[in-house]
Amino acid sequence: MPRDPGELRAIVVATLQTIAPEIDAGALRADRPLRQQVDLDSMDWLNFLIGLSRTLGVAIPETDYRRLVSIDELVRYLREKTG
Amino acid sequence: MFEFKLPSLGADMDEGKLLQWLVKPGDRVHKGQVLAIVDTAKAAVDVEIWQAGVVRELLVAPETTIPVGTVLATLDELGETAAAVPSVGAMPPAGRLRISPAARRRAEALGIDPATVPGSGEGGAITLADVERAAGRPQSVTPPPAPVPRPPVAASPDRNAEMRRAIAAAMSRSKREIPHYYLFETIPLARAQAWLTAANAGRPISERLLLAALQLKAVALALAKYPELNGFFVDGRYQPSTAVHLGVAISLRQGGLIAPALRDADSKPLAQLMRELADLVGRARAGSLRSSELNEATVTVTNLGEQGVEAVAGVIYPPQVALVGFGAVAERPWVEDGTLGVAPTVVASLAADHRVSDGHRGALFLAELRARLQHPDEL
């Protein structure tokens, strides 16, 4: 059964906060590119995806990275993957 | 008997506050063991000892601020008191709480007794996340769907000001004493990127490589041929290093930066280099590094491309004599075999010390770096 989008969103934000504890989650725009809003280098981004992959038990191939730009897109992608 | 002194913690840290002893008189210690944790402007540093022995006396009490070089403890060489002291080998001292420095600091700030926090780290060690969990949600241990808002780790204005002062002192010294020269070279990356894509396709996400690992390895290998760029300038004399320990410039989330050493980067396979890089970045950001990592780097590499800049003209971190920089990877017009095309490229730069090397050798080094990155399968 696919995960609830609200729950997935919370997991995305919680995982992001383990990488970038200083962010104000309330100020994030879910429809805008995440890396334009949060200072994440390629190591941070990789660790963020590793965190999501572990928490949700999904594989995230590198070829899918280009789909993962905004929080909305991440949630949509993870919903497909956990479905 | 011999002395255990607070070692150098890099050019920009000349003192530290002893946070905690991890040993007590009578404990037997091995080479490389962490004996104490010392707080500095940039990180809580695990201070290692470089000779085995038996602790005789601890001379500095926790919460004392001491300059680099201070004798922290006296030890007896093995054999000196062997009859009197039971050997505990490499075991941690009894009663020691396994907790990361960042977690300890956070627990202190939150007024939590670390001894009451269940540890989820290696060997039951208490991590920052454990402390946060204990603070926010007393009993739960499930993954956190509703995170507790929290301030950034160790971001007090005092600490930031202290770090700024430390960086200013080291960089002023560098600009005062080191006659820098700067060189730039555009390096095509089509081959490196294609190799990386193919290599990562077969790897689980936790084992994937970043371009940064290839860049670091290529720098380390190229340096082996140019010893005048890899070493220390001390007391008016240059001492080249046979080992290549790359200082990796890591920006800290609360501001400032630190460049701990990735040891023997020239001889490690890429996968291992990548693991160690991830570990180093994680620990630097969490504010937990080892003393050897802060004073052993023989050259520094900085990668400002992540922020999108084209190229970097770096400031050398004394007593090192060179700094290698990378700008952003960008698609640029590129001529190869007389044909104009578009290719991913990066501008690599070298800032080097004119007391030790000349631009000609520096240019050869950059050419070597460029050549190395055209053969990613040999890195």
XYZ file of C-alpha atoms in Angstrom:
462
model
C 0.000 0.000 0.000
C 1.423 3.414 -0.912
C 2.444 5.564 1.997
C 0.365 8.576 2.919
C 1.750 11.748 1.232
C 1.610 13.670 4.528
C 3.687 11.006 6.243
C 6.175 10.928 3.348
C 6.476 14.713 3.453
C 7.243 14.555 7.183
C 9.896 11.890 6.584
C 11.463 13.986 3.793
C 11.636 17.053 6.053
C 12.898 15.064 9.071
C 15.643 13.483 6.934
C 16.575 16.896 5.582
C 16.884 18.184 9.143
C 19.374 15.465 10.042
C 21.601 16.869 7.246
C 20.808 20.571 7.670
C 19.616 21.111 11.254
C 19.496 24.881 10.805
C 16.630 24.930 8.274
C 13.241 26.408 9.083
C 10.944 23.663 7.798
C 7.944 26.012 7.803
C 9.655 28.359 5.349
C 10.389 25.662 2.728
C 8.378 25.876 -0.500
C 7.416 22.346 -1.502
C 7.005 23.258 -5.171
C 10.413 24.951 -5.591
C 13.787 23.280 -6.198
C 15.028 22.130 -2.807
C 18.700 22.801 -3.421
C 17.927 26.417 -4.276
C 16.377 26.813 -0.824
C 18.757 24.785 1.321
C 22.562 24.892 1.116
C 23.238 21.244 0.226
C 26.459 20.154 -1.454
C 26.714 16.890 -3.369
C 27.781 15.005 -0.222
C 24.790 16.412 1.711
C 22.468 15.487 -1.142
C 23.822 11.944 -1.298
C 23.453 11.557 2.478
C 19.906 12.918 2.273
C 18.966 10.313 -0.354
C 20.755 7.560 1.588
C 18.669 8.557 4.628
C 15.410 8.357 2.655
C 16.453 5.103 1.069
C 17.157 3.558 4.495
C 14.068 4.880 6.275
C 11.695 3.789 3.524
C 13.543 0.723 2.277
C 13.544 1.884 -1.351
C 16.327 1.855 -3.941
C 16.990 5.219 -5.583
C 19.054 4.713 -8.764
C 21.245 7.589 -9.877
C 19.290 7.839 -13.141
C 16.253 8.967 -11.078
C 18.078 11.918 -9.467
C 16.842 14.332 -12.129
C 13.242 13.648 -11.069
C 14.012 14.581 -7.459
C 14.077 18.359 -7.475
C 11.327 19.703 -5.215
C 9.756 18.265 -2.056
C 6.531 17.691 -4.029
C 8.439 15.669 -6.618
C 10.276 13.711 -3.922
C 6.975 12.810 -2.245
C 5.421 11.763 -5.553
C 8.468 9.644 -6.399
C 8.630 7.980 -2.980
C 4.898 7.270 -3.109
C 5.400 5.370 -6.375
C 8.385 3.551 -4.917
C 6.648 2.487 -1.707
C 3.425 1.594 -3.532
C 58.488 8.631 32.315
C 57.249 10.770 29.441
C 54.842 13.649 28.960
C 51.535 13.784 27.103
C 51.207 17.282 25.653
C 48.357 19.060 23.913
C 49.492 18.692 20.283
C 49.196 21.299 17.572
C 45.608 21.479 16.355
C 46.409 23.288 13.125
C 47.643 26.803 12.387
C 44.410 28.430 13.432
C 44.011 26.871 16.869
C 46.493 27.738 19.575
C 44.504 26.725 22.663
C 41.703 24.482 23.797
C 39.525 23.708 26.790
C 39.915 20.265 28.308
C 36.418 18.780 28.326
C 36.995 15.295 29.612
C 39.597 12.689 30.476
C 38.936 9.238 29.051
C 41.637 7.600 31.190
C 42.670 7.611 34.836
C 45.986 7.043 36.622
C 47.049 3.421 36.315
C 45.375 2.868 32.930
C 47.497 1.257 30.269
C 47.194 3.054 26.920
C 48.190 2.083 23.400
C 49.630 4.140 20.591
C 46.880 6.111 18.845
C 44.452 5.863 21.765
C 42.292 8.902 22.523
C 43.106 10.064 26.060
C 41.193 13.312 26.316
C 38.624 15.477 24.576
C 39.535 19.122 24.082
C 37.119 21.755 22.835
C 38.314 24.349 20.312
C 36.680 27.105 18.289
C 36.035 24.636 15.485
C 35.445 21.216 16.981
C 35.664 18.982 20.009
C 38.967 17.240 19.346
C 39.784 13.687 20.398
C 43.407 13.985 21.487
C 45.464 10.887 20.686
C 48.724 9.714 22.215
C 51.613 8.498 20.043
C 53.388 6.245 22.491
C 52.105 3.343 24.558
C 52.425 3.618 28.309
C 50.734 3.659 31.694
C 49.094 6.839 32.955
C 50.903 8.141 36.029
C 49.259 11.481 36.725
C 46.657 13.763 35.112
C 47.929 17.339 35.397
C 45.058 19.379 33.963
C 41.502 19.387 35.287
C 38.451 19.405 33.004
C 37.076 22.847 32.105
C 40.604 24.335 32.065
C 41.700 26.284 28.980
C 45.308 25.485 28.023
C 47.640 26.524 25.180
C 49.013 24.049 22.631
C 52.120 22.353 24.060
C 50.833 22.196 27.645
C 51.731 18.976 29.461
C 48.385 17.314 30.138
C 49.592 14.161 31.862
C 52.657 12.119 32.684
C 52.978 8.459 31.756
C 55.372 5.632 32.500
C 56.805 3.684 29.641
C 55.629 0.094 29.432
C 57.732 -1.982 31.777
C 58.532 0.895 34.117
C 55.670 0.013 36.454
C 54.478 -3.148 34.798
C 54.328 -5.131 38.010
C 52.026 -2.718 39.767
C 49.504 -2.048 37.042
C 46.899 -4.449 35.698
C 46.834 -4.447 31.919
C 43.596 -3.405 30.324
C 44.968 -3.301 26.788
C 42.799 -1.505 24.291
C 39.637 -1.729 26.400
C 37.928 1.577 27.136
C 38.233 2.520 30.791
C 35.512 1.128 32.999
C 32.573 3.432 33.474
C 33.316 5.526 30.423
C 30.195 6.731 28.731
C 30.356 6.170 24.967
C 29.050 9.441 23.565
C 30.053 11.695 20.682
C 31.365 15.146 21.627
C 28.536 16.848 19.736
C 25.994 14.723 21.591
C 27.642 15.527 24.907
C 27.557 19.228 24.186
C 23.914 19.053 23.123
C 22.948 17.063 26.226
C 24.690 19.665 28.366
C 22.803 22.471 26.590
C 19.495 20.670 27.102
C 20.232 19.825 30.719
C 20.002 16.073 30.093
C 22.145 13.569 31.961
C 23.814 11.612 29.115
C 23.893 8.494 31.300
C 20.086 8.277 31.014
C 20.073 8.374 27.179
C 19.858 5.027 25.328
C 22.633 4.876 22.714
C 21.967 3.650 19.183
C 25.467 4.201 17.758
C 28.319 1.763 17.307
C 28.850 -0.256 20.482
C 25.882 1.456 22.106
C 27.430 4.903 21.753
C 25.107 7.841 22.291
C 24.676 9.943 19.151
C 23.399 13.468 18.653
C 20.145 11.991 17.333
C 19.757 9.940 20.539
C 20.059 13.086 22.631
C 17.564 14.919 20.441
C 15.190 12.002 20.752
C 15.575 11.903 24.501
C 14.901 15.637 24.621
C 11.885 15.741 22.346
C 10.076 12.481 22.891
C 10.936 10.785 26.145
C 10.092 7.133 25.391
C 9.786 6.685 21.633
C 12.480 5.090 19.504
C 10.700 4.919 16.128
C 11.971 7.041 13.210
C 10.855 10.623 13.708
C 7.959 11.617 11.432
C 7.349 14.901 13.316
C 10.732 16.405 14.088
C 11.264 18.699 17.022
C 12.494 22.098 15.824
C 15.958 22.651 17.155
C 18.662 25.262 16.979
C 21.786 24.489 14.959
C 24.524 22.644 16.798
C 27.073 24.833 18.526
C 26.048 28.042 16.817
C 26.533 30.463 19.673
C 27.669 33.963 18.628
C 30.715 33.531 20.870
C 31.788 30.395 19.098
C 31.321 31.950 15.669
C 33.331 35.015 16.681
C 36.053 32.773 18.087
C 36.203 30.742 14.875
C 36.324 33.938 12.780
C 39.264 35.171 14.869
C 41.059 31.832 14.507
C 40.634 31.803 10.723
C 41.645 35.461 10.485
C 44.863 34.818 12.413
C 45.936 31.867 10.227
C 44.991 33.514 6.943
C 46.670 36.820 7.877
C 49.820 34.896 8.677
C 49.546 33.115 5.325
C 49.145 36.348 3.365
C 51.923 38.029 5.371
C 54.497 35.254 5.110
C 53.764 33.235 1.982
C 54.518 34.717 -1.459
C 51.624 33.079 -3.306
C 51.475 32.498 -7.036
C 48.333 31.301 -8.795
C 47.718 29.086 -11.841
C 44.506 27.935 -13.518
C 43.743 25.084 -15.874
C 40.465 24.052 -17.514
C 40.038 20.283 -17.335
C 37.564 18.352 -19.514
C 35.493 15.889 -17.480
C 33.469 13.960 -20.068
C 35.483 10.775 -19.494
C 35.442 11.092 -15.708
C 31.687 11.662 -15.648
C 30.927 8.804 -18.025
C 33.104 6.474 -15.936
C 31.384 7.642 -12.737
C 27.889 7.087 -14.162
C 28.801 3.561 -15.229
C 30.518 2.776 -11.919
C 27.584 4.066 -9.850
C 24.932 2.251 -11.890
C 26.014 -1.018 -10.328
C 26.344 0.251 -6.763
C 23.785 0.587 -3.976
C 23.258 4.225 -3.011
C 25.367 3.994 0.131
C 28.403 2.946 -1.938
C 28.117 5.469 -4.742
C 31.069 7.669 -5.607
C 31.056 11.432 -5.986
C 33.199 13.326 -8.471
C 34.936 14.811 -5.421
C 36.500 11.404 -4.672
C 37.970 11.242 -8.190
C 39.280 14.797 -7.919
C 40.934 14.100 -4.567
C 42.557 10.901 -5.768
C 43.828 12.587 -8.944
C 45.326 15.439 -6.877
C 47.003 12.986 -4.516
C 48.495 10.941 -7.356
C 49.684 14.032 -9.224
C 51.321 15.395 -6.060
C 53.482 12.314 -5.701
C 55.519 13.621 -8.669
C 55.774 17.192 -7.327
C 57.126 16.996 -3.780
C 57.711 20.774 -3.703
C 53.934 21.196 -3.399
C 53.392 18.658 -0.628
C 54.950 19.360 2.759
C 55.615 21.965 5.429
C 57.595 25.214 5.506
C 58.880 25.428 9.076
C 61.586 27.623 10.625
C 62.684 29.044 7.299
C 63.138 25.620 5.729
C 61.003 23.410 3.512
C 60.360 19.826 4.577
C 58.721 17.795 1.811
C 56.442 14.973 2.907
C 56.601 11.502 1.426
C 53.048 10.793 2.566
C 50.153 12.632 0.914
C 47.613 13.641 3.550
C 44.996 15.788 1.837
C 43.424 18.524 3.936
C 39.842 18.659 2.735
C 38.217 22.063 3.194
C 34.773 21.472 4.703
C 32.337 24.319 5.268
C 30.553 24.170 8.605
C 26.828 24.796 8.755
C 27.124 27.354 11.542
C 29.698 29.264 9.456
C 33.430 28.949 9.078
C 35.408 26.023 7.740
C 37.835 23.326 8.755
C 40.253 21.257 6.674
C 40.950 17.903 8.362
C 43.312 15.395 6.779
C 42.349 12.475 4.584
C 45.401 10.339 5.259
C 47.452 8.614 2.538
C 44.958 9.625 -0.139
C 47.336 8.567 -2.932
C 47.337 4.915 -1.934
C 43.669 4.276 -1.104
C 41.158 2.779 -3.535
C 38.357 5.168 -4.594
C 35.644 3.326 -2.651
C 37.652 3.596 0.559
C 38.515 7.242 -0.124
C 34.820 7.986 -0.622
C 33.862 6.256 2.648
C 36.548 8.110 4.557
C 35.557 11.408 2.950
C 31.910 10.906 3.963
C 33.009 10.016 7.490
C 35.309 13.048 7.692
C 32.626 15.460 6.461
C 30.101 13.984 8.888
C 32.424 14.242 11.868
C 33.637 17.729 10.927
C 30.038 18.939 10.744
C 29.171 17.212 14.031
C 32.208 18.872 15.600
C 34.173 15.711 16.381
C 37.670 15.262 14.934
C 40.930 13.642 15.985
C 43.998 15.708 16.821
C 46.043 13.948 14.122
C 43.480 14.987 11.511
C 44.007 18.633 12.427
C 47.792 18.794 12.214
C 48.848 16.234 9.611
C 47.468 17.581 6.304
C 50.378 18.150 3.900
C 48.353 20.140 1.319
C 44.760 21.386 1.118
C 42.061 20.842 -1.515
C 39.032 23.114 -1.687
C 36.008 22.570 -3.859
C 33.928 25.711 -4.225
C 32.212 24.466 -7.357
C 29.251 23.315 -5.290
C 28.357 26.966 -4.820
C 28.615 27.547 -8.539
C 31.757 29.685 -8.753
C 33.932 29.255 -11.809
C 37.344 29.148 -10.155
C 39.060 29.704 -6.819
C 42.348 31.470 -6.053
C 43.035 29.958 -2.654
C 44.868 31.067 0.473
C 47.492 28.531 1.584
C 47.030 27.075 5.077
C 50.380 27.435 6.827
C 52.749 25.697 7.259
C 51.614 23.970 4.030
C 52.941 25.280 0.719
C 50.103 24.673 -1.737
C 46.352 24.663 -2.125
C 44.463 23.053 -4.998
C 41.019 24.415 -5.841
C 38.141 23.254 -8.008
C 35.354 25.423 -9.401
C 31.951 24.331 -10.668
C 31.560 21.611 -13.256
C 29.924 23.356 -16.194
C 29.155 22.666 -19.838
C 31.496 24.858 -21.861
C 32.480 25.175 -25.527
C 35.374 22.795 -26.005
C 37.707 22.061 -28.903
C 38.990 18.533 -29.230
C 40.832 17.194 -32.303
C 40.043 20.431 -34.136
C 36.302 20.120 -33.614
C 34.264 22.565 -31.552
C 31.797 20.886 -29.256
C 30.271 21.174 -25.803
C 31.840 19.354 -22.868
C 31.589 19.273 -19.078
C 34.693 20.985 -17.712
C 36.077 22.216 -14.408
C 38.639 24.925 -13.693
C 41.334 23.584 -11.378
C 43.626 26.051 -9.678
C 46.867 25.963 -7.784
C 47.979 28.484 -5.180
C 51.577 27.708 -4.286
C 54.437 29.088 -2.201
C 57.097 30.826 -4.312
C 59.711 30.216 -1.615
C 59.499 26.527 -2.491
C 58.358 26.170 -6.105
C 58.075 28.104 -9.346
C 55.204 28.540 -11.778
C 56.807 26.189 -14.269
C 56.632 23.248 -11.869
C 53.168 24.323 -10.752
C 52.013 24.285 -14.372
C 53.422 20.789 -14.844
C 51.519 19.680 -11.752
C 48.211 21.012 -13.155
C 48.925 19.290 -16.480
C 49.509 16.045 -14.590
C 46.250 16.536 -12.678
C 44.428 17.089 -15.944
C 45.968 13.972 -17.470
C 45.064 11.865 -14.424
C 41.416 12.902 -14.700
C 41.335 11.684 -18.332
C 41.979 8.126 -17.101
C 39.426 7.636 -14.330
C 39.764 3.858 -14.506
C 43.364 4.217 -13.315
C 42.482 6.330 -10.278
